[in-house]
Amino acid sequence: MNQPRIGIAGVVRSWDGASRTGVNSAYVQAVMGAGGLPLIVSPLAGPARAGAFLDAVDGLLLTGGEDVDPALYGATPSPRLGAVSRERDLFELALVREAAERQLPVLGICRGLQLINVALGGTLWQDLGSERTSHLIHDPPADRGARSHGIRITAGSRAATALGGVQLRVNSLHHQGVRELAPALTATAWAEDGLIEAAEGPPEGSWLLAVQWHPEELAEGTVADRGLFAGLVREAASRATGPAQAR
Ligand code: MN
């Protein structure tokens, strides 16, 4: 079978004295591990090329990284706001909009969840530690693969289906989070402090699932950890071979 093509939205970083663009290797490895063909796109492509890029893929992965610019959800910047990239925000907002038009399967991770929520009209906590009362620390000083808190998942949801259960311990590498959830999304997983850790689109719509943790960094690769990538690749495969996608 052909490998479904999974578009992965990348970042721009300064590294070794040069501006470079790409994605964390863990995303590429996770997509390949699930049987997908990773195709990386740079935010330098710009919003006007978002549709052309999505024409070339069967599914989309939105990755972690910068804070989303609070201006995009009508808030003024908190003193604890981290680095933002208007270039990346605008490119990924265009990707979300165009992916919806194409009914492409979408998996969002960390910033990906936050960006999708903002794209659909939701708002964010700009800095959980200073803005939201909780007994949990969502950005503990730990390895990227360290499982630092539990989540509970709605039975029967897309998340539960992909993860194969309703409880999981996850890593947590975020200082922002979903504040008001976009009307088009349903929360389907929460941390022990009530923070939304997964949200998804309506069951009758195209496959849209986003999580706040980083499954790509859970290197031991249990079935649950691989399940989100497996779900994305499976949906992309069915779309690639379905009647609506005759090429
Ligand atoms: Mn968390």
GROMACS .gro file of C-alpha atoms and ligand atoms in nm, residues 128 136-140 148-151 170-174 176 191 193 195-197 212-213, ligand 1:
model
   24
  128LEU     CA    1  -0.074   2.870   3.337
  136LEU     CA    2  -0.012   2.066   3.892
  137ILE     CA    3   0.291   2.206   3.714
  138HIS     CA    4   0.241   2.161   3.341
  139ASP     CA    5   0.600   2.254   3.252
  140PRO     CA    6   0.808   2.069   3.512
  148SER     CA    7   0.432   1.398   3.490
  149HIS     CA    8   0.052   1.388   3.525
  150GLY     CA    9  -0.251   1.176   3.454
  151ILE     CA   10  -0.540   1.247   3.220
  170VAL     CA   11   0.136   1.187   2.987
  171ASN     CA   12   0.432   1.418   2.958
  172SER     CA   13   0.364   1.790   2.992
  173LEU     CA   14   0.580   2.054   2.826
  174HIS     CA   15   0.346   2.350   2.805
  176GLN     CA   16  -0.008   2.779   2.788
  191ALA     CA   17  -0.565   1.671   3.348
  193ASP     CA   18  -0.659   1.986   3.768
  195LEU     CA   19  -0.721   2.162   3.233
  196ILE     CA   20  -0.822   2.047   2.884
  197GLU     CA   21  -0.565   1.799   2.749
  212GLN     CA   22  -0.183   1.908   2.488
  213TRP     CA   23   0.093   1.655   2.559
  248MN      MN   24  -0.027   1.907   3.084
   0.00000   0.00000   0.00000
